[in-house]
Every structure is written in structure tokens, then in C-alpha cells.
Coordinates of N, CA and C in Angstrom, one line a residue:
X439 N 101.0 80.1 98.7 CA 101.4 81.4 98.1 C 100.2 82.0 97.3
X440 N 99.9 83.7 97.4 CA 99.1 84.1 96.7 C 99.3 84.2 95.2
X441 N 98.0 84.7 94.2 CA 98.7 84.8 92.9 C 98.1 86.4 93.0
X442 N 97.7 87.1 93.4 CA 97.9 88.9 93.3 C 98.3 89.5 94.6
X443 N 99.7 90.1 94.5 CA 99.4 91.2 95.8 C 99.6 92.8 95.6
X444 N 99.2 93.5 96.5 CA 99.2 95.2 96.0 C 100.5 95.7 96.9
X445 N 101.1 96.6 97.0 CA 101.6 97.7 97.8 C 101.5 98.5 97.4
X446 N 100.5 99.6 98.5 CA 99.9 101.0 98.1 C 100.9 101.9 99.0
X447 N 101.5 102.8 98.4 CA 102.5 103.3 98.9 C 101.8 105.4 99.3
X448 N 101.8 105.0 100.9 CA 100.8 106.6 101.1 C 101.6 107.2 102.4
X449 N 103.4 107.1 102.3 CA 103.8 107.8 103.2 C 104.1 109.1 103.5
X450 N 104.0 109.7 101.7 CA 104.6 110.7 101.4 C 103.7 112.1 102.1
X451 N 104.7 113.0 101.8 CA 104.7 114.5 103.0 C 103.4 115.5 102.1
X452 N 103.5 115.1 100.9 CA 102.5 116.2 100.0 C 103.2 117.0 100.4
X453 N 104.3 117.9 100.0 CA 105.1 118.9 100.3 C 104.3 120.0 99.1
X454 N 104.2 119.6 97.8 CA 103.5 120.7 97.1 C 102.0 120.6 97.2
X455 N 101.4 120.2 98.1 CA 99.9 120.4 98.3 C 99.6 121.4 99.3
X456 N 101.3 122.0 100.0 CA 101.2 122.8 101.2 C 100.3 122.1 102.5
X457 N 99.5 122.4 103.1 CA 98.9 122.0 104.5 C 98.4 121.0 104.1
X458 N 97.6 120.6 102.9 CA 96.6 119.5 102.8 C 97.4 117.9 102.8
X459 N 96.6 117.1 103.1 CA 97.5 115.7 102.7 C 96.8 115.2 101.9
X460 N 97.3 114.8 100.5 CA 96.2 114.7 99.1 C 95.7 113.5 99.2
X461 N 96.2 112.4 99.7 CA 95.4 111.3 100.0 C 94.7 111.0 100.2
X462 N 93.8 112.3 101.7 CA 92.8 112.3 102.1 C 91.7 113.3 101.6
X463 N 91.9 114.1 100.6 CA 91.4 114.8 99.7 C 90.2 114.0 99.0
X464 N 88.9 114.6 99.3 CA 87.6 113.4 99.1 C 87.7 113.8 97.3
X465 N 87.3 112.4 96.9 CA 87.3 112.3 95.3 C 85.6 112.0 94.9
X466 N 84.7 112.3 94.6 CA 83.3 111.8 94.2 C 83.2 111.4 96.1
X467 N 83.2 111.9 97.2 CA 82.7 111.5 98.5 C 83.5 110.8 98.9
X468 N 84.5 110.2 98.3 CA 85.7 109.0 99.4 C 86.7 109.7 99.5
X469 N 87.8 109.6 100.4 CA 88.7 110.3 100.1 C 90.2 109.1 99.2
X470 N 90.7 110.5 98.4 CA 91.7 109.1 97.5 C 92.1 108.0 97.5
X471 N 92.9 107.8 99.0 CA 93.9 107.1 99.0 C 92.6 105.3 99.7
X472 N 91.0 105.7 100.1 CA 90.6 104.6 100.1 C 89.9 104.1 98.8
X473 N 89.9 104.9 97.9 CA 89.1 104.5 96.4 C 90.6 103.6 96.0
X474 N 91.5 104.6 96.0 CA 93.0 103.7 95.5 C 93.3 102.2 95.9
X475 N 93.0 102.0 97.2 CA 93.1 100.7 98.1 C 91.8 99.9 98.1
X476 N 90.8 100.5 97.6 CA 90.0 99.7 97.5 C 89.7 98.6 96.1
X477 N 90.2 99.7 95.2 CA 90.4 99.3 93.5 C 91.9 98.2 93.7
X478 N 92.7 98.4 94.9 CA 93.5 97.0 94.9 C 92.6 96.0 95.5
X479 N 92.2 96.0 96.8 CA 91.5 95.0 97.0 C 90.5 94.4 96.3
X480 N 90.2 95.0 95.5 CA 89.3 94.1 95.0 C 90.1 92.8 93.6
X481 N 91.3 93.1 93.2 CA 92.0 92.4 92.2 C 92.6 91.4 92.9
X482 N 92.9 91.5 93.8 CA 93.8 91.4 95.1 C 93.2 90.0 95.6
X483 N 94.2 88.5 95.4 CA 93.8 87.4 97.0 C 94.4 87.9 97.8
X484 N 95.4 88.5 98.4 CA 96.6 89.0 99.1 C 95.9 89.9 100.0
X485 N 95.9 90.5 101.3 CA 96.0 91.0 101.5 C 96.7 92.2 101.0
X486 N 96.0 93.3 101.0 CA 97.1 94.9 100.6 C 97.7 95.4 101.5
X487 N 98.6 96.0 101.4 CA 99.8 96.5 102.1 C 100.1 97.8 101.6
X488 N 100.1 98.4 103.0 CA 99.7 100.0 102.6 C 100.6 100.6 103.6
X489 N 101.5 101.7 102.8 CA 103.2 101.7 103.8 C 103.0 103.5 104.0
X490 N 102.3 103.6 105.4 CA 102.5 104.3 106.1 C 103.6 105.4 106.9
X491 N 103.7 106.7 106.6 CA 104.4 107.6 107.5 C 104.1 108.2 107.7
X492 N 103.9 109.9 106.8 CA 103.4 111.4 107.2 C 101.7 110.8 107.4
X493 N 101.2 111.7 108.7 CA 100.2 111.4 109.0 C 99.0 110.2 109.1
X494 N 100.2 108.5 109.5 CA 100.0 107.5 109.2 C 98.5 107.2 109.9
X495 N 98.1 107.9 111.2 CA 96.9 107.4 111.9 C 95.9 107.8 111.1
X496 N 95.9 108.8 110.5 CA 94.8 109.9 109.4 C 94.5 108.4 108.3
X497 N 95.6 108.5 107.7 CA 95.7 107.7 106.4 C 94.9 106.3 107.2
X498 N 95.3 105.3 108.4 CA 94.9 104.3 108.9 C 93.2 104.7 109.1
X499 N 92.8 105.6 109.5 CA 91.6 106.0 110.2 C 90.7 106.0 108.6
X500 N 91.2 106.5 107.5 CA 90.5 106.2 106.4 C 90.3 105.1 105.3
X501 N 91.0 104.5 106.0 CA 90.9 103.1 105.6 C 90.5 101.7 106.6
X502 N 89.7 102.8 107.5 CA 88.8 101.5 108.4 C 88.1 100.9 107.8
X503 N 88.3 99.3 108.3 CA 87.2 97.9 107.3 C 87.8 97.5 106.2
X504 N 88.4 98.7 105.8 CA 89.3 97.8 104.2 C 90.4 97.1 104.8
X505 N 90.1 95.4 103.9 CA 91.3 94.5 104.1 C 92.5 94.7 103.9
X506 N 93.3 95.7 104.5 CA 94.9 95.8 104.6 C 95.3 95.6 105.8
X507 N 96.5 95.5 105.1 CA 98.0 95.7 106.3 C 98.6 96.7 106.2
X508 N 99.0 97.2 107.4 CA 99.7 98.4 107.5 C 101.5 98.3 108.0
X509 N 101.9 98.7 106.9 CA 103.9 98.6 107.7 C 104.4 100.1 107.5
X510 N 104.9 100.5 108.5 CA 105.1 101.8 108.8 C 106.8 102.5 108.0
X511 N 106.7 103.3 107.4 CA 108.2 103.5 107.0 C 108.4 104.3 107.8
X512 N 109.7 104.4 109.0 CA 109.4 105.5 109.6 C 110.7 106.6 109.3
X513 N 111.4 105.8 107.9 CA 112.2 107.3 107.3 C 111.6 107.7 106.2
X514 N 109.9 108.0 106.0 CA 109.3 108.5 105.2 C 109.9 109.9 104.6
X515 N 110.5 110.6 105.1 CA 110.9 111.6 104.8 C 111.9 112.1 103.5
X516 N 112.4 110.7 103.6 CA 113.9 110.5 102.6 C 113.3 110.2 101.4
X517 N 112.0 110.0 101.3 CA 111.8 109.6 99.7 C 111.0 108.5 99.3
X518 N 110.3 108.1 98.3 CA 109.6 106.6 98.2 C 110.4 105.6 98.7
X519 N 111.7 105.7 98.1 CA 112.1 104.2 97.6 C 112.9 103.8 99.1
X520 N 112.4 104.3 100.6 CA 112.1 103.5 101.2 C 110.9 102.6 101.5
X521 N 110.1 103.4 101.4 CA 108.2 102.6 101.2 C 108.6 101.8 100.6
X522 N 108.9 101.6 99.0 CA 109.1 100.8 98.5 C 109.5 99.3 99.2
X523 N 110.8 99.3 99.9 CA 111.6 98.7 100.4 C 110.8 98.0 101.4
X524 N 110.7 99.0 102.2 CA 109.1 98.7 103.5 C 108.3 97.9 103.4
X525 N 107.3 97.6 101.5 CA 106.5 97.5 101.6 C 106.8 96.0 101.1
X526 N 108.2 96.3 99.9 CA 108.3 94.6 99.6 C 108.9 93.9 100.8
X527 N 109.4 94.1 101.6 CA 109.7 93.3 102.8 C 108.6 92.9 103.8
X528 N 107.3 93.5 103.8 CA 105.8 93.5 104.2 C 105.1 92.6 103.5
X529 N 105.2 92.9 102.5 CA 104.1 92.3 101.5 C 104.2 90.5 101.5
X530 N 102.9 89.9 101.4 CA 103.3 88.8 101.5 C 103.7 88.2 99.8
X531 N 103.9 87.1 99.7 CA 104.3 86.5 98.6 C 103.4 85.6 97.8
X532 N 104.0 86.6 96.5 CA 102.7 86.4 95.0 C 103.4 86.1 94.4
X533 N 102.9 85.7 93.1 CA 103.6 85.4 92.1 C 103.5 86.8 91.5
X534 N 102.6 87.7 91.6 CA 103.1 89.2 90.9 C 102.6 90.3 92.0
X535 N 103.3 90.9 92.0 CA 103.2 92.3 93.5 C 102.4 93.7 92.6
X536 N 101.6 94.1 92.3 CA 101.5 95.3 92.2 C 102.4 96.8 93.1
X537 N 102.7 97.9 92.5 CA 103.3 98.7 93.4 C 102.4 99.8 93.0
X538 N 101.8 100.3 93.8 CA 100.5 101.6 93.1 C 101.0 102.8 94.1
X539 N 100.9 103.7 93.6 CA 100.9 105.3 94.2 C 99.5 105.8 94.9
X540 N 99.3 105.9 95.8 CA 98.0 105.8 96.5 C 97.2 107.3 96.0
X541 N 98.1 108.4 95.4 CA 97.3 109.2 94.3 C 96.9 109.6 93.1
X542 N 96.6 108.3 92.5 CA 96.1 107.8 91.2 C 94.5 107.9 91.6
X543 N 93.7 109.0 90.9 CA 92.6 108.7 91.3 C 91.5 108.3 90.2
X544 N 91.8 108.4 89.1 CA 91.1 107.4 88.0 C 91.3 105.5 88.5
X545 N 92.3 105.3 88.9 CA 92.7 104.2 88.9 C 91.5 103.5 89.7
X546 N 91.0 102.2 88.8 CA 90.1 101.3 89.3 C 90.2 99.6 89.1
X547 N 89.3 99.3 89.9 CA 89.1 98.1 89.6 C 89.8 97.6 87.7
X548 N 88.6 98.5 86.9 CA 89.4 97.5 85.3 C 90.6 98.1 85.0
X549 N 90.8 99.1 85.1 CA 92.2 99.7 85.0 C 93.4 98.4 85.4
X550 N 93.2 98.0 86.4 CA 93.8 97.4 87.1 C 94.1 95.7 86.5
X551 N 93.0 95.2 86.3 CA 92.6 94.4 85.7 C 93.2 94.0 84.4
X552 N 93.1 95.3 83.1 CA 93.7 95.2 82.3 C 95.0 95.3 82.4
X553 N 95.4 96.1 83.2 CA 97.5 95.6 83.4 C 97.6 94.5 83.8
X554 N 96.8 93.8 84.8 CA 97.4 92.8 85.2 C 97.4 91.5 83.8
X555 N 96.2 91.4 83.1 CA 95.9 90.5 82.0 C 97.1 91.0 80.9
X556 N 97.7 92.1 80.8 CA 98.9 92.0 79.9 C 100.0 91.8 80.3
X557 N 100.3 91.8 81.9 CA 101.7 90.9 82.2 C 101.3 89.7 82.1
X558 N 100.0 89.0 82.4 CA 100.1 87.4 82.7 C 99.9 87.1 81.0
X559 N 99.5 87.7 80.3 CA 100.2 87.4 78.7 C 101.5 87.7 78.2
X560 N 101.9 88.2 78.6 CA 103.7 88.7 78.1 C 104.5 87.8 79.0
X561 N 105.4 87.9 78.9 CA 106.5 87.2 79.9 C 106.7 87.8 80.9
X562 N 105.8 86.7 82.0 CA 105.8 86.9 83.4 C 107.0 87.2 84.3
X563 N 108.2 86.7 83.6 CA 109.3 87.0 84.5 C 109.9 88.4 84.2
X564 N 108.9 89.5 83.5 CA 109.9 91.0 83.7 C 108.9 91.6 84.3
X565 N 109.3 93.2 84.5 CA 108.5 94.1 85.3 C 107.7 94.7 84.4
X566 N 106.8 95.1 84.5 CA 105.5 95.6 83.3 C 105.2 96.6 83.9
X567 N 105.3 98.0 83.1 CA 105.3 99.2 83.3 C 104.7 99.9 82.1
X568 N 103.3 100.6 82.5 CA 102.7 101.4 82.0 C 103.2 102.7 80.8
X569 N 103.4 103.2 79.2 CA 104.2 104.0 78.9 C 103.1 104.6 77.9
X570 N 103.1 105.8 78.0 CA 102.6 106.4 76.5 C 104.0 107.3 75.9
X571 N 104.4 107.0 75.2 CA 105.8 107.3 74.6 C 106.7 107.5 75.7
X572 N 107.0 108.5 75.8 CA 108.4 109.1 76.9 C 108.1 109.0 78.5
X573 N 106.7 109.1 78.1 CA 105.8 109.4 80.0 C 105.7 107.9 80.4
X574 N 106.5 107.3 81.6 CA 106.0 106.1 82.4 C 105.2 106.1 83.3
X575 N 104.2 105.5 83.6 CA 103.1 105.5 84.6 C 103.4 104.5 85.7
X576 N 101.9 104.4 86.6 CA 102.0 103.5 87.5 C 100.4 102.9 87.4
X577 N 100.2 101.7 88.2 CA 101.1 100.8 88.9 C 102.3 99.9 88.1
X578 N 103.2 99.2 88.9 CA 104.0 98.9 88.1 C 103.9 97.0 88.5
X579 N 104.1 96.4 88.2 CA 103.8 94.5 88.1 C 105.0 94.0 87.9
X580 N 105.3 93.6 89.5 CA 106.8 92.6 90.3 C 106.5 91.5 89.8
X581 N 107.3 90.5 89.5 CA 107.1 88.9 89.4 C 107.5 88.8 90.5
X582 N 107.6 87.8 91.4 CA 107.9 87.0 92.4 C 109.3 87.1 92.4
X583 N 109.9 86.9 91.1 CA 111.4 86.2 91.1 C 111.8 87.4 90.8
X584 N 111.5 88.6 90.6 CA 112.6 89.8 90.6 C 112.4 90.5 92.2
X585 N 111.5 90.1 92.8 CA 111.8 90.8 94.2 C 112.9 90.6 94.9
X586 N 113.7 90.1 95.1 CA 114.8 89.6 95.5 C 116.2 91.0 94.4
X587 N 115.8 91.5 93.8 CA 116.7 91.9 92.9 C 116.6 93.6 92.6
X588 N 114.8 93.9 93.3 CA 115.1 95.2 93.9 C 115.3 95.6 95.0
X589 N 115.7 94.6 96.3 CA 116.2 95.1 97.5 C 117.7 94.7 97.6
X590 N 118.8 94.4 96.3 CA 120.0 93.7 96.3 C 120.6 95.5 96.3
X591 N 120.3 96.5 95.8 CA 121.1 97.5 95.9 C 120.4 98.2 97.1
X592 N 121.8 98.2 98.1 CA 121.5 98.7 99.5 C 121.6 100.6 99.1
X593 N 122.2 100.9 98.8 CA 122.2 102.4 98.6 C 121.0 102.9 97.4
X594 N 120.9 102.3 96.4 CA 119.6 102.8 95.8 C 119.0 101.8 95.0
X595 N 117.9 101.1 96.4 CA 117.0 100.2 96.3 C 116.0 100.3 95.3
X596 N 114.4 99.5 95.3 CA 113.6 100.0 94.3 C 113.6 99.4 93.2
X597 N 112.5 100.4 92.6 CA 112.6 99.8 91.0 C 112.8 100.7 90.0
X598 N 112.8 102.3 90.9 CA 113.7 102.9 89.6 C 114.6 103.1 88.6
X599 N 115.6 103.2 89.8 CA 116.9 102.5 89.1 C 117.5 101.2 88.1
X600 N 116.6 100.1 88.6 CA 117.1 98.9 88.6 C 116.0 98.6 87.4
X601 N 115.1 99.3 86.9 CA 114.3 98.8 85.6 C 114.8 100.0 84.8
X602 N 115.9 101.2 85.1 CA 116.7 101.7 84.2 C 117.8 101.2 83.5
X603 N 118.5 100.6 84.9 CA 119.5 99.6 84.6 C 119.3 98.1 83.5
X604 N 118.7 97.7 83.8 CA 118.1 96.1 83.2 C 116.6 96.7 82.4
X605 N 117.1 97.1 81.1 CA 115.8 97.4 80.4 C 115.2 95.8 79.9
X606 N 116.2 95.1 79.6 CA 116.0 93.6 79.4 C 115.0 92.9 80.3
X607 N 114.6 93.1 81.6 CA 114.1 93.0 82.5 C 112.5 93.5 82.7
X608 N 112.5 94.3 82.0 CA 111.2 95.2 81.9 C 109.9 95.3 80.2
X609 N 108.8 95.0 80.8 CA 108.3 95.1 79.3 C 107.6 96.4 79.6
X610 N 107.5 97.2 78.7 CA 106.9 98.4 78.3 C 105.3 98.0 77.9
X611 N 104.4 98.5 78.4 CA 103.2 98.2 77.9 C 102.8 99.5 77.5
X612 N 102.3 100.3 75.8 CA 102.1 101.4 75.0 C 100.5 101.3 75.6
X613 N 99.8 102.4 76.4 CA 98.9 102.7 76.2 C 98.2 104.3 76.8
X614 N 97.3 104.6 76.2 CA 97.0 105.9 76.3 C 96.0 106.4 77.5
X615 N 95.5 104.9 78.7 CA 94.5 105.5 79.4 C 95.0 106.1 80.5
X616 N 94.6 107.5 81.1 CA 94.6 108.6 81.9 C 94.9 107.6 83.4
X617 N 94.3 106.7 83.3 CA 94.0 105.9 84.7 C 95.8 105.7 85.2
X618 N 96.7 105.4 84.3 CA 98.0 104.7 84.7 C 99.0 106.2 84.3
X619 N 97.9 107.5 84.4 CA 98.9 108.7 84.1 C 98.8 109.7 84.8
X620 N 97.6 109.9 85.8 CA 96.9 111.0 86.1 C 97.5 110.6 87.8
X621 N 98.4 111.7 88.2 CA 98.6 111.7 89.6 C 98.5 113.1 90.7
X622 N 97.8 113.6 91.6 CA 97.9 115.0 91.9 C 99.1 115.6 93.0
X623 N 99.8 116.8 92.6 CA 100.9 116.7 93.0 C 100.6 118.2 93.8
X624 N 100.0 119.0 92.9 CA 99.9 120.3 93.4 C 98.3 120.6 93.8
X625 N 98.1 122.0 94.4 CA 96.8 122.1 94.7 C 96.2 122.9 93.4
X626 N 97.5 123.3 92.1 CA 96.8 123.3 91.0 C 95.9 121.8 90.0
X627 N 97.0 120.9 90.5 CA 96.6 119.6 89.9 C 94.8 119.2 90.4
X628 N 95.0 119.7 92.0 CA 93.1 119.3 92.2 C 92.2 119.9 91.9
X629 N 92.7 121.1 91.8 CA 91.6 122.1 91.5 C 91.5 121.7 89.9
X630 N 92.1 121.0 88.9 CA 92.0 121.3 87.7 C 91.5 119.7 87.6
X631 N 91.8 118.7 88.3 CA 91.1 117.7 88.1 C 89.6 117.6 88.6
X632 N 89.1 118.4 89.8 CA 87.9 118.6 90.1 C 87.3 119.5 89.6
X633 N 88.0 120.3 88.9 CA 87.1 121.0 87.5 C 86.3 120.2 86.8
X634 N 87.3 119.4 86.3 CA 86.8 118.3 85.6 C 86.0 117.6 85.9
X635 N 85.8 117.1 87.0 CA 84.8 115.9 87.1 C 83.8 116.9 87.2
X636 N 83.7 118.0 88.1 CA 82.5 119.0 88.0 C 82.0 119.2 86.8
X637 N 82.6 119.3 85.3 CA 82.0 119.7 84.4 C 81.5 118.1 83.8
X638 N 81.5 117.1 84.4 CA 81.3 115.8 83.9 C 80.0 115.5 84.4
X639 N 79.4 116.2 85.4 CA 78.3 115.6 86.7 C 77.1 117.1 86.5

């Protein structure tokens, strides 16, 4: 058995990016969704697992040479929390699963690192989720022993629901860095995030 695995979840339509697919949107010369997958593999013994739909060859084609697996959701359309579903049934078996949103583009290597060092200090057996007060972030940190417990509800699988339901189940980790908050949704979100790095360079 492994002890880290990732599922980078990049099926989604980008419905408010209009034509673009933000994934493939180059960030500092890479494009997202391989800086995302690469900042898992590198934390990562596990193979990553990267759960494919809208424009799955595109997304495969940009992540040539990187150590993943690819499992295809092919009712991408209906929403994450089939990926989700997709990806824990793919993914091989860790003692903790990461679940990352493949458009997190701060998110790196230590980002990564430090979430993972404060579930394996807190009590390994809940889900560890990112919070700066009211705002919850991503990635989010499966134990082994709760996967089994977000694919038990067939009508609304995941971990939405079921770390709303079972707050017992979940530790909250309070912190303030951009990396576990910053996700681009619109083509105002890129334009204002590559403002930024332009006034940074």
C-alpha cells in the first residue's frame, strides 16, 4: 500500500471561461492543470490520478511524461462529484488520498507539503480541510478508512455533503495562504490574476 496519493480532478466544462479551457491556460509558460499535477507528483509515492472528461485528449496531451493515470468520467457534465467518485474508485490505495482541483494555480510542491504535515499530526482518521473563517479551500486529505464512506451515498456521493453531515469526521485546519484559496473561474479571475503576476516580474 502507498502512503500519499493525489486525485486531480480536470473534467470540468469551464462554462464561465466561455471558449477557453482554463486548465490549459499557460501560467509563468506551463499550462495549469500540468504545474497542478506536477506539484502532486512530486509529494506523491502513488501514482496521480487525473479524472478526465471535457476536452480529455487536450488535457492528456498536456500532461505528456508526467507520472499519472488517467480515468475518464464520461458524465462529466453533471458536475464534480462524479470525478470525484471516478477518481476514488481509480485511485490506488493510501493511507491518505489527496483531492486537488486541477485550477489552483499557486498551489505547489510546499503548499502541499504543509497540509499534508498537519493531517499526519492531527488525527489521521478525519478529513482535513483547508479554512480561513467561512471560506473552505482545497486540496482536501481522505484517510484510507473514510473512503469507503464517501461513495456509501449513491444519490449524493463525495465529500461535500458528507463532511457537512459528519462535522465530527472533519478537522478544519485555520490558515490564511492564497495557495489553498485562489481558484480561476472566470476570464475576469485570469485576467486579474495575471495582472498580478505581471506586476510581480
Amino acid at each position: 500500500m502507498y502512503d500519499t496519493a493525489a486525485i486531480v480532478l480536470a473534467a470540468g466544462l469551464s462554462r464561465r471561461m466561455g471558449s477557453v479551457n482554463k486548465l490549459l491556460v499557460e501560467i509563468n509558460g506551463t499550462p495549469m492543470i500540468r504545474a497542478t499535477v506536477s506539484a502532486c507528483v512530486a509529494v506523491c509515492d502513488a501514482p496521480v490520478t487525473v479524472v478526465t472528461g471535457h476536452q480529455a485528449s487536450d488535457i492528456e496531451q498536456a500532461l505528456d511524461e508526467v507520472n499519472v493515470r488517467f480515468v475518464h468520467n464520461p458524465d462529466y457534465v453533471s458536475g464534480q462529484a462524479g470525478s470525484v467518485v471516478a477518481g476514488l474508485n481509480a485511485a490506488p490505495e493510501a493511507t491518505t488520498t489527496l483531492i486537488v482541483l486541477g485550477d489552483q494555480p499557486l498551489l505547489d510542491r510546499a503548499a502541499l507539503e504543509r497540509l499534508l504535515e498537519v493531517h499526519r499530526a492531527s488525527d489521521r482518521i478525519r478529513i482535513t480541510i483547508p479554512v480561513n473563517g467561512v471560506d473552505r479551500g482545497n486540496p482536501l486529505v481522505i484517510p484510507l478508512a473514510l473512503k469507503p464512506a464517501l461513495l456509501a451515498d449513491k444519490t449524493n456521493p463525495g465529500c461535500r455533503k458528507f463532511t457537512r453531515d459528519n462535522p465530527d469526521k472533519v478537522h478544519r485546519v485555520e490558515c490564511q495562504d492564497p495557495a489553498y484559496f485562489t481558484d480561476l473561474d472566470t476570464l475576469e479571475d485570469l485576467k486579474s490574476f495575471q495582472a498580478g503576476l505581471a506586476r510581480l516580474t
